[in-house]
Coordinates of C-alpha atoms in Angstrom, one line a residue:
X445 CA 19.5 -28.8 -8.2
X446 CA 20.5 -25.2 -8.0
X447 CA 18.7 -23.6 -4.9
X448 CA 15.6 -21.3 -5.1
X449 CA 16.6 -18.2 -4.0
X450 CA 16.1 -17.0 -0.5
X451 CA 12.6 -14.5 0.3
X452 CA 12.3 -12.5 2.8
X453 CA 8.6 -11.6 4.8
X454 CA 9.1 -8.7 7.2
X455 CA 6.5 -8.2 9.4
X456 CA 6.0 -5.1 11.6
X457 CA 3.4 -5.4 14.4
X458 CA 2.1 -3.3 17.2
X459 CA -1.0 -4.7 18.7
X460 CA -2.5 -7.4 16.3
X461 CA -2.8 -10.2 18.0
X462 CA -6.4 -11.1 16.5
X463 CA -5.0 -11.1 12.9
X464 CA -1.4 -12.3 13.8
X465 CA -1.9 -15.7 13.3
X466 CA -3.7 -15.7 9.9
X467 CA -1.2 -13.5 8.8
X468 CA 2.0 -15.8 10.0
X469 CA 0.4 -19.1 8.9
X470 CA 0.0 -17.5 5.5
X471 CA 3.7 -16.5 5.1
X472 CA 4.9 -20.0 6.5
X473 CA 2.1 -22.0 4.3
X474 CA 4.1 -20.2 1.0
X475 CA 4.1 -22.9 -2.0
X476 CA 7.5 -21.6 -2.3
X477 CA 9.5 -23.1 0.6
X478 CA 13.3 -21.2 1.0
X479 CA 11.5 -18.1 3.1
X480 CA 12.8 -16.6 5.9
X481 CA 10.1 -14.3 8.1
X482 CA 11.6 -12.2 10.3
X483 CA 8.7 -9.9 13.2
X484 CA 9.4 -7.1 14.6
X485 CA 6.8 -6.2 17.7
X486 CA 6.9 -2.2 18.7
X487 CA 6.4 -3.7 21.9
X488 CA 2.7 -4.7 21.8
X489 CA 0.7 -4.5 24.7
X490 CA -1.9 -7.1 23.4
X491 CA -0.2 -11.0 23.5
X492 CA 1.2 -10.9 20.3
X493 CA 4.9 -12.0 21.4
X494 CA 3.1 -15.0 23.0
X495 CA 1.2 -15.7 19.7
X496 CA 4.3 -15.4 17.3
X497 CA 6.7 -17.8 20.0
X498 CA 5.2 -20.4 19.0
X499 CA 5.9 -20.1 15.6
X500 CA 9.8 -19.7 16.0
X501 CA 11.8 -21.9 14.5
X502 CA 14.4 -22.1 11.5
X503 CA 12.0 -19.8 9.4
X504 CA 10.8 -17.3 12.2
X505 CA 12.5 -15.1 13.6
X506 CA 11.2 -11.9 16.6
X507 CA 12.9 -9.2 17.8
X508 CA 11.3 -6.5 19.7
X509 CA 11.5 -2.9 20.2
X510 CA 11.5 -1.0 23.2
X511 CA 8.6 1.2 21.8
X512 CA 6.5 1.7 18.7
X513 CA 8.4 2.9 15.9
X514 CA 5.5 2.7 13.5
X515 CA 6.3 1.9 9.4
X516 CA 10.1 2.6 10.3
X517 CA 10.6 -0.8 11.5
X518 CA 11.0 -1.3 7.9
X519 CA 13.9 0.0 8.1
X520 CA 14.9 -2.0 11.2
X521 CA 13.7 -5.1 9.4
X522 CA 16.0 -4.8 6.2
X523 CA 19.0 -5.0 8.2
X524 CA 18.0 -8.5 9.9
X525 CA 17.0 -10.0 6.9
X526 CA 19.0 -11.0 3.5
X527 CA 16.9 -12.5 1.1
X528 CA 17.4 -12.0 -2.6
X529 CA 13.8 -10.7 -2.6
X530 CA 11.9 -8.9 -0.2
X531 CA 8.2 -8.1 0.7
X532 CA 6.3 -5.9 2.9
X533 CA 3.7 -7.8 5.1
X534 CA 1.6 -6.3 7.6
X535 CA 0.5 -8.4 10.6
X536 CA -3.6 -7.7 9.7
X537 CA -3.1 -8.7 6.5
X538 CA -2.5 -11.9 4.8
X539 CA -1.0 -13.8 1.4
X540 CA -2.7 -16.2 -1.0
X541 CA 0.0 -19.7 -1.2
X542 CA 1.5 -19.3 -4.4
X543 CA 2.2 -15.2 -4.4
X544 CA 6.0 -16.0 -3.6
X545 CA 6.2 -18.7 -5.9
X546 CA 4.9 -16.3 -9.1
X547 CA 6.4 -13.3 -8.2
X548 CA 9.8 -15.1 -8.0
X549 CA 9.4 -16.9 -11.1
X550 CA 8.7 -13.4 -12.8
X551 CA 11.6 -11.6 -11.5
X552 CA 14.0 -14.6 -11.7
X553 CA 13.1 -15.2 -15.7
X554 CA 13.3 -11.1 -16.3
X555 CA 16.1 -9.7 -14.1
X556 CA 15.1 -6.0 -15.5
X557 CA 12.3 -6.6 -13.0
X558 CA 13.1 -5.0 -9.7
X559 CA 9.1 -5.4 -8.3
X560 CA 6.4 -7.5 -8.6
X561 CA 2.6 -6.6 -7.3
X562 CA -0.1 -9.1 -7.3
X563 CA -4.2 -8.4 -7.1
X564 CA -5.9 -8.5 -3.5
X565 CA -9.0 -8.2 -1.7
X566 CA -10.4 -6.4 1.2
X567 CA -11.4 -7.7 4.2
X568 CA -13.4 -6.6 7.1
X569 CA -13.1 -6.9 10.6
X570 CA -16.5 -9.2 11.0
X571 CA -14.4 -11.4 8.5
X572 CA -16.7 -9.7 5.4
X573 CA -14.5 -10.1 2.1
X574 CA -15.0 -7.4 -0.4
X575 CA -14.1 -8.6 -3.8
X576 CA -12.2 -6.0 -6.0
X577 CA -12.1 -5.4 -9.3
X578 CA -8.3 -6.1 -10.7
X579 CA -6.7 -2.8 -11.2
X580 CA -5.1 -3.3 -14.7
X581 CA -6.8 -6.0 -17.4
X582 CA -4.0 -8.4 -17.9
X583 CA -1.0 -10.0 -15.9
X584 CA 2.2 -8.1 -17.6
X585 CA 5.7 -6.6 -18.3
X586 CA 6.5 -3.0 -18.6
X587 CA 8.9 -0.5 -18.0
X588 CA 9.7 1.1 -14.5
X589 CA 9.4 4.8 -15.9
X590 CA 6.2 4.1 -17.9
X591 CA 4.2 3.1 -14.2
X592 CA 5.7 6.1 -12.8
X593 CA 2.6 8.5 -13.5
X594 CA 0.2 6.1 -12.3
X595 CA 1.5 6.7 -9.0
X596 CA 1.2 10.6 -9.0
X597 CA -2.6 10.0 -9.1
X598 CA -3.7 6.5 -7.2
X599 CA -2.3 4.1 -4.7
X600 CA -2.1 1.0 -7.0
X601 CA -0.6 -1.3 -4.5
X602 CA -0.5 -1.6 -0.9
X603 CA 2.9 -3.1 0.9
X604 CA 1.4 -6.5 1.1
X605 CA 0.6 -6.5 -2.5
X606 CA 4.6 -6.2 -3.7
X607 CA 7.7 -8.2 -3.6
X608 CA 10.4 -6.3 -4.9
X609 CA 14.7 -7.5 -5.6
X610 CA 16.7 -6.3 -2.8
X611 CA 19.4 -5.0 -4.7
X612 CA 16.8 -2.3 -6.6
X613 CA 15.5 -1.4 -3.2
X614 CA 18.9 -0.9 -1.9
X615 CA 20.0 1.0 -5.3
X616 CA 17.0 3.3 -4.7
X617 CA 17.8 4.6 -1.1
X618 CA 15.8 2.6 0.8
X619 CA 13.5 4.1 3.2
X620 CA 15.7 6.7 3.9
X621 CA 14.5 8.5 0.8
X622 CA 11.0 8.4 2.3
X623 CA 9.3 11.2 3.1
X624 CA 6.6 9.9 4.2
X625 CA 6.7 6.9 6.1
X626 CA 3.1 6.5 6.7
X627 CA 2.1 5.9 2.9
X628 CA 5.8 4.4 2.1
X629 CA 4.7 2.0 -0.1
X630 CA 3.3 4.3 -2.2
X631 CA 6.9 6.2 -2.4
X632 CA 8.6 2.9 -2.8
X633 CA 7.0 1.6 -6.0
X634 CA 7.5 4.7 -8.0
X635 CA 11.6 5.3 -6.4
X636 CA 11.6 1.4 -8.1
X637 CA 10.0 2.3 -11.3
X638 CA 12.5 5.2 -11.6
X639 CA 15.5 2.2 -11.0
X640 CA 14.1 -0.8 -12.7
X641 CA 11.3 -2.5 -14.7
X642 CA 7.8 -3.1 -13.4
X643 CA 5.2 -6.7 -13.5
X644 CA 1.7 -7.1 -12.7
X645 CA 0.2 -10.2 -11.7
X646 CA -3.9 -10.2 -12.3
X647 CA -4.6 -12.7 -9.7
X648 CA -5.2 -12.2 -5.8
X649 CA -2.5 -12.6 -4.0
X650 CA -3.1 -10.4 -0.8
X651 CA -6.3 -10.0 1.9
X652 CA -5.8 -6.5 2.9
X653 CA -7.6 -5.8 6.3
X654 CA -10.0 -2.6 6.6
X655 CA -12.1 -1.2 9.5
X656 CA -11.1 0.6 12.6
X657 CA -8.6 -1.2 14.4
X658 CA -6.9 -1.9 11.2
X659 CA -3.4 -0.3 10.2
X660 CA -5.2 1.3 7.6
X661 CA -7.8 3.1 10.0
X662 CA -4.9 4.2 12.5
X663 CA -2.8 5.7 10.1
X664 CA -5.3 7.9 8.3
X665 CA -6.7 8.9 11.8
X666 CA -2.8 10.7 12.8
X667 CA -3.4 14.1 12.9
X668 CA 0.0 13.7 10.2
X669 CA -1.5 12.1 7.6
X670 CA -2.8 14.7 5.4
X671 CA 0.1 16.6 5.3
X672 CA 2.8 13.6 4.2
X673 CA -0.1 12.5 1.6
X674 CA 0.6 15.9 0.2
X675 CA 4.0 16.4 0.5
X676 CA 4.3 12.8 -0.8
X677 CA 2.9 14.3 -4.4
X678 CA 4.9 17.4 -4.2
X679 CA 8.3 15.1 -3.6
X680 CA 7.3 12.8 -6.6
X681 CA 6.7 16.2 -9.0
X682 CA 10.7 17.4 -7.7
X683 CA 11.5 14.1 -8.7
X684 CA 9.9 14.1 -11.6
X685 CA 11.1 17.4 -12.3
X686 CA 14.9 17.0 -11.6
X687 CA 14.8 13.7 -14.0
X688 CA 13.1 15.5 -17.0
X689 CA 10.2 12.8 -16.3
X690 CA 7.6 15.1 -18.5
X691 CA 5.0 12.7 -18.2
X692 CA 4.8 12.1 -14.8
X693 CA 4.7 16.1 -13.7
X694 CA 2.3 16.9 -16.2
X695 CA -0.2 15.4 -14.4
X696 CA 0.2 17.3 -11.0
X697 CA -3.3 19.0 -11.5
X698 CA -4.8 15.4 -12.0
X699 CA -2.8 14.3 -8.7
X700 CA -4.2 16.9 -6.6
X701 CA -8.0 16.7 -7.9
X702 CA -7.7 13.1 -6.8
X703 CA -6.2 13.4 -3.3
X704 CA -8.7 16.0 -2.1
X705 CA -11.5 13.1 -3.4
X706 CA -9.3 10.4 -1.3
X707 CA -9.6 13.7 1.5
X708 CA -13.0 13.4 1.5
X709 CA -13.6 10.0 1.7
X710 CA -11.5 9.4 4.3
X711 CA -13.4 12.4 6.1
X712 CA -16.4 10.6 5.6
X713 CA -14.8 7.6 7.3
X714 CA -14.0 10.1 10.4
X715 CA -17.5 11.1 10.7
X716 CA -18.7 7.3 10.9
X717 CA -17.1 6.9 14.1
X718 CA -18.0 10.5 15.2
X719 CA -14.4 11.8 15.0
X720 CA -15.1 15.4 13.9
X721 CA -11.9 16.8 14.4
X722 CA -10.3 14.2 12.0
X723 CA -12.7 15.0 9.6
X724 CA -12.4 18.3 10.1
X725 CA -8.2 18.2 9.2
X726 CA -8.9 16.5 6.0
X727 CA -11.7 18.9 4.8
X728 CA -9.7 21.8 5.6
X729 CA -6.7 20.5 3.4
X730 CA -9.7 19.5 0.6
X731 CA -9.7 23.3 0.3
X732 CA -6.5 23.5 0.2
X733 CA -5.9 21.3 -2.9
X734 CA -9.2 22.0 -4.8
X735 CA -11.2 25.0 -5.1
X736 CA -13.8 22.4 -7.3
X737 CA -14.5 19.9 -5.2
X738 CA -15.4 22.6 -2.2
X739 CA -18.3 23.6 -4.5
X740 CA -19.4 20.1 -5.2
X741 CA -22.6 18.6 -2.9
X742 CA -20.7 15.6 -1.3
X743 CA -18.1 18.4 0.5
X744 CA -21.5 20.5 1.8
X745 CA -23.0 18.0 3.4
X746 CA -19.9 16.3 4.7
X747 CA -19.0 19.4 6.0
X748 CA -22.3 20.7 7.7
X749 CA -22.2 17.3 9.6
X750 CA -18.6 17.9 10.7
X751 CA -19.6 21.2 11.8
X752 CA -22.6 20.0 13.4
X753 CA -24.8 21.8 11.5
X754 CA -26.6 18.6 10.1
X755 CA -26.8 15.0 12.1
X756 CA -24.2 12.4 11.2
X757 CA -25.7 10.7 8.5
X758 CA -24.2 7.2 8.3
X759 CA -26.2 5.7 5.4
X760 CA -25.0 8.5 3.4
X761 CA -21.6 7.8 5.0
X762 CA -21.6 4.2 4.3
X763 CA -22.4 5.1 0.9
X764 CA -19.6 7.2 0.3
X765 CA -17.0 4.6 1.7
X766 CA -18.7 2.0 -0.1
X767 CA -18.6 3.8 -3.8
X768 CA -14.9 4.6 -3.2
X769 CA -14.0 0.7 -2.5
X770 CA -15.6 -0.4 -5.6
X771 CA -14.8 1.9 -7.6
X772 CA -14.6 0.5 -11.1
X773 CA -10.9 -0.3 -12.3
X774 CA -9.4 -2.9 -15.0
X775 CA -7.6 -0.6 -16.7
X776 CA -4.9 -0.8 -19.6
X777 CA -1.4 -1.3 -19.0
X778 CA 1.6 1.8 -19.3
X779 CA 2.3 1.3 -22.9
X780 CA 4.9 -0.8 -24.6
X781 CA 3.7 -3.4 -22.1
X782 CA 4.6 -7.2 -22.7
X783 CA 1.7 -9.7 -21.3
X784 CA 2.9 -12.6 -19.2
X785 CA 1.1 -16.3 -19.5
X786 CA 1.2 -17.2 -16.0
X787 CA 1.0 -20.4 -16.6
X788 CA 4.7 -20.6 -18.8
X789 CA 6.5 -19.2 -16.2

C-alpha cells in the first residue's frame, strides 16, 4: 500500500503549560497516523519543557529558543519540519481526531487545493465551550482568487483552523511576505488564495482558546496590534491592486468599517480587565478608520469609561464581547463553488 503522506503540526509555545497537554494529545490522537509534531518553546518560564518531554518520541520533536520570538517561530518551525502538508497549531488550542484525515483526503483527491480550513469552537479558560455558528453553509470547493475578498473584511480562520500544501506555502513566500506577524494567518490564507484553490470543511475541527491568558488576549493587548491590523488591510489592497484583483480592492471602505467595529470590541475587552490605556490605542485608531462609528452610542460610552468619565460597566462590556462572538454567520460560498460530500472522500 502506497504511503499516506507525511503532516506536519508545528507548535509554538511560550508559557502554556495548563493547555499544553490537551493540545499535544490532540495532535498525537490524529485518526490519521503518518504525523510528525515538531514544538518550539520561546523559552517558557512555566514547566512546559517538562510537560512536552514526556511526549518525545518518533512523532515529537522540541527545540528551544533562547528567548521568545513570538508568531516568528513559524518561520523557525518550517525549516525543521518536511511534511507534504502543514498546519499551524497553537499550544492553547486543540484539534478534533479526524481534521488531518479530511483535510488530507480533500487536498490529496484535488491537487488545485493548496489549503484546507475546518469549523471550530471557542473555549474559555473555566473550560466553558461556546458553540459557533459555521461560517459558510456547506462543506466545498472554490477558487483561491474568489475567497480572496472575504479576507479584506473578516478573519475567517484562525491558524489552528487551516492545513495548507507545503509547496503553495513555499510558492507564496512564506512568512517572509508577512507584514504582520501577529495576525499572520490572516495574511497567509489570502497570499494562498492568490497561488491556489481554496476548501471548506463545515464540521468542527478546532477548540480555539479565549480569555486572558490566551494567545489571543496577549496579542491584541501589544501596544502593536492596531497598527499591523491596519497595515495588514492596506498590504492586501497593494496586492490587490498590483494583480488587477478588482474585486477584492473595491471593498476597502467595507474593510475598514469593519476593523474599527473589531477596534471597539476589542476596546471593550480592555476595559473588562481595567486596561484603559489599551483601550484607549484602539479607540483612538477607531477614529482613525471611521468617522461613523465615532458618532455611534457604543463608541460614547466605551469611550467616557476609558476616559473615566463613566464607571466601568462590565455587564454592558460582557455584552459587547458576547454579541461580537455570536455573531450570526452561515453564509454562501465565493461563487462558482463546488460542494464536497464528506462522506465520498
Amino acid at each position: 500500500m502506497e504511503k499516506k503522506p507525511l503532516v506536519s503540526i508545528m507548535i509554538p509555545n511560550y508559557n502554556h503549560s495548563r493547555y499544553l497537554e490537551e493540545c499535544i494529545k490532540s495532535a498525537v490522537n490524529q485518526t490519521y497516523d503518518n504525523v510528525e509534531i515538531v514544538l518550539v518553546d520561546n523559552s517558557s518560564e512555566d514547566n512546559s519543557i517538562q510537560l512536552a518531554a514526556k511526549y518525545v518520541g518518533n512523532k515529537i520533536r522540541i527545540c528551544r529558543n533562547g528567548y521568545n520570538i513570538l508568531n516568528r517561530s513559524y518561520c523557525i518551525l518550517d525549516k525543521l519540519t518536511t511534511g507534504k502538508y502543514k498546519m499551524m497549531l497553537c499550544a492553547d488550542d486543540f484539534i478534533e481526531p479526524d481534521f488531518l484525515e479530511k483535510a488530507v483526503a480533500i487536498m490529496e483527491k484535488y491537487p488545485n487545493v493548496g489549503y484546507v480550513h475546518g469549523e471550530r469552537d471557542f473555549v474559555m479558560e473555566s473550560g466553558e465551550f461556546i458553540e459557533l455558528e459555521p461560517f459558510y453553509n456547506c462543506s466545498f470547493l472554490a477558487s483561491g482568487r474568489d475567497t480572496m475578498p472575504v479576507y479584506m473584511v473578516t478573519t475567517v480562520a484562525h491558524p489552528s483552523q487551516g492545513i495548507f500544501r507545503a509547496e503553495v506555502f513555499h510558492k507564496c513566500g512564506g512568512y517572509d511576505l508577512e507584514v504582520d506577524h501577529m495576525n499572520a494567518d490572516r495574511m497567509l490564507w489570502y497570499y494562498l488564495s492568490y497561488e491556489s484553490d481554496y476548501a471548506y470543511i463545515r464540521k468542527k475541527a478546532s477548540n480555539i482558546r479565549i480569555g486572558n491568558q490566551t494567545e489571543t488576549f496577549i496579542t491584541q493587548a501589544n501596544f502593536q496590534h492596531p497598527i499591523l491590523c491596519h497595515l495588514t488591510i492596506k498590504e492586501m489592497i497593494r496586492f490587490a491592486k498590483r494583480h488587477g484583483l478588482e474585486m477584492v480592492y473595491r471593498r476597502e471602505k467595507e474593510a475598514f468599517e469593519r476593523l474599527a467595529k473589531d477596534f471597539l470590541n476589542y476596546a471593550a475587552g480592555m476595559l473588562a480587565v481595567e486596561d484603559k490605556v489599551c483601550a484607549g490605542r484602539y479607540l483612538d485608531y477607531v477614529r482613525i478608520l471611521s468617522d461613523d462609528i465615532v458618532e455611534q452610542e457604543i463608541y460614547q460610552q466605551l469611550f467616557s469609561m476609558q476616559q473615566g468619565m463613566k464607571a466601568i460597566n462590565l455587564e454592558y462590556l460582557k455584552k459587547i464581547t458576547s454579541s461580537a462572538l455570536k455573531k450570526p454567520r452561515n453564509y454562501e460560498p465565493p461563487h462558482n463553488y463546488q460542494k464536497i460530500d464528506l462522506e465520498v472522500l
